[in-house]
């Protein structure tokens, strides 16, 4: 195997593929990246046995072939090379890298020892979504998640296909986000509705991998799902189990309905969060008849601060005071693209909701911090 490649292109590919390498596995070859050269491109592949990626990079191939090299060492070398063109060649059990003023020989492992990345067979149906639309949906829902050892079903994004829409949902039990794509935002020849639990890590890495792709094709079988573009293929196992019945906690009515500038709300939280204690707790105070809400935080060791945020308010009680994790609240605000946001609040033990004022295709539900 021998090829000449632009350093920036190889660096980009290694940065993406390295996230799928299984560093914690005792099998040495899983810490390696498979490099395959054929025709006018190379393919970088990696797998952690739950998901796998193949990433394509155009280059000048002198001799076809395949070999594996340690992801960590290979990435460090390429990241620190300054020259534009790199010559890569396999010699016996070594991966040789050359530039005008640098040469390295990296011990590798035969490509025959690299595990076969699973493939979906007998593809008869297909779903297509523009890359930027899929990326936005993943970003807006993964923001409401975090890894849980106690509830593995929460380590996922619910990906639900309906004949007229596609729904993405993520939750960590303290907050939940739903993004719905309408029929005009995808194309499909699927005739049956289906849903899968996409592993959270796969969803996060898929979002990072999507750059300037056009349409991404999506196919599935009983326990795998494939995302394919001109630049990459990502295949992942799906998670068994049932996603929480989140419709049951959807707030229908609110004690207070607030409409405010999204940008000012974000800036206010960043200020108020400075004085929040370890629990990231801030208090939202609402009074009927006022044209502003108060955001308040207090630290035992640092002091306190208050921000008065201009808003349109419809308050159905004499006064409301509710506490939230300001970081969770901030992440919800950042996920909404509208200039103004709707913030619906209920009693202390009932969920609140963030969305665009005209509802739209996205909402973010947040539980308040319960007192004593």
Tab-separated table of C-alpha atoms in Angstrom, residues 140-141 144 169-178 243-247 249-250 362-367:
chain	number	residue	atom	x	y	z
A	140	UNK	CA	-31.339	19.694	19.745
A	141	UNK	CA	-32.186	16.357	21.377
A	144	UNK	CA	-31.212	17.010	27.003
A	169	UNK	CA	-36.492	12.560	21.480
A	170	UNK	CA	-33.808	12.666	24.159
A	171	UNK	CA	-34.112	12.728	27.955
A	172	UNK	CA	-32.117	12.242	31.150
A	173	UNK	CA	-35.266	12.216	33.351
A	174	UNK	CA	-34.601	15.802	34.538
A	175	UNK	CA	-35.242	17.308	31.096
A	176	UNK	CA	-36.542	16.181	27.727
A	177	UNK	CA	-36.288	17.518	24.190
A	178	UNK	CA	-38.353	16.627	21.134
A	243	UNK	CA	-38.253	4.561	25.823
A	244	UNK	CA	-40.134	6.383	28.613
A	245	UNK	CA	-43.741	7.371	27.870
A	246	UNK	CA	-42.939	11.062	27.834
A	247	UNK	CA	-46.377	12.110	26.560
A	249	UNK	CA	-45.546	14.322	31.527
A	250	UNK	CA	-46.246	16.878	28.802
A	362	UNK	CA	-39.172	21.744	18.851
A	363	UNK	CA	-39.708	21.897	22.580
A	364	UNK	CA	-37.567	21.415	25.692
A	365	UNK	CA	-39.090	20.281	28.997
A	366	UNK	CA	-37.308	20.943	32.277
A	367	UNK	CA	-38.102	19.781	35.795
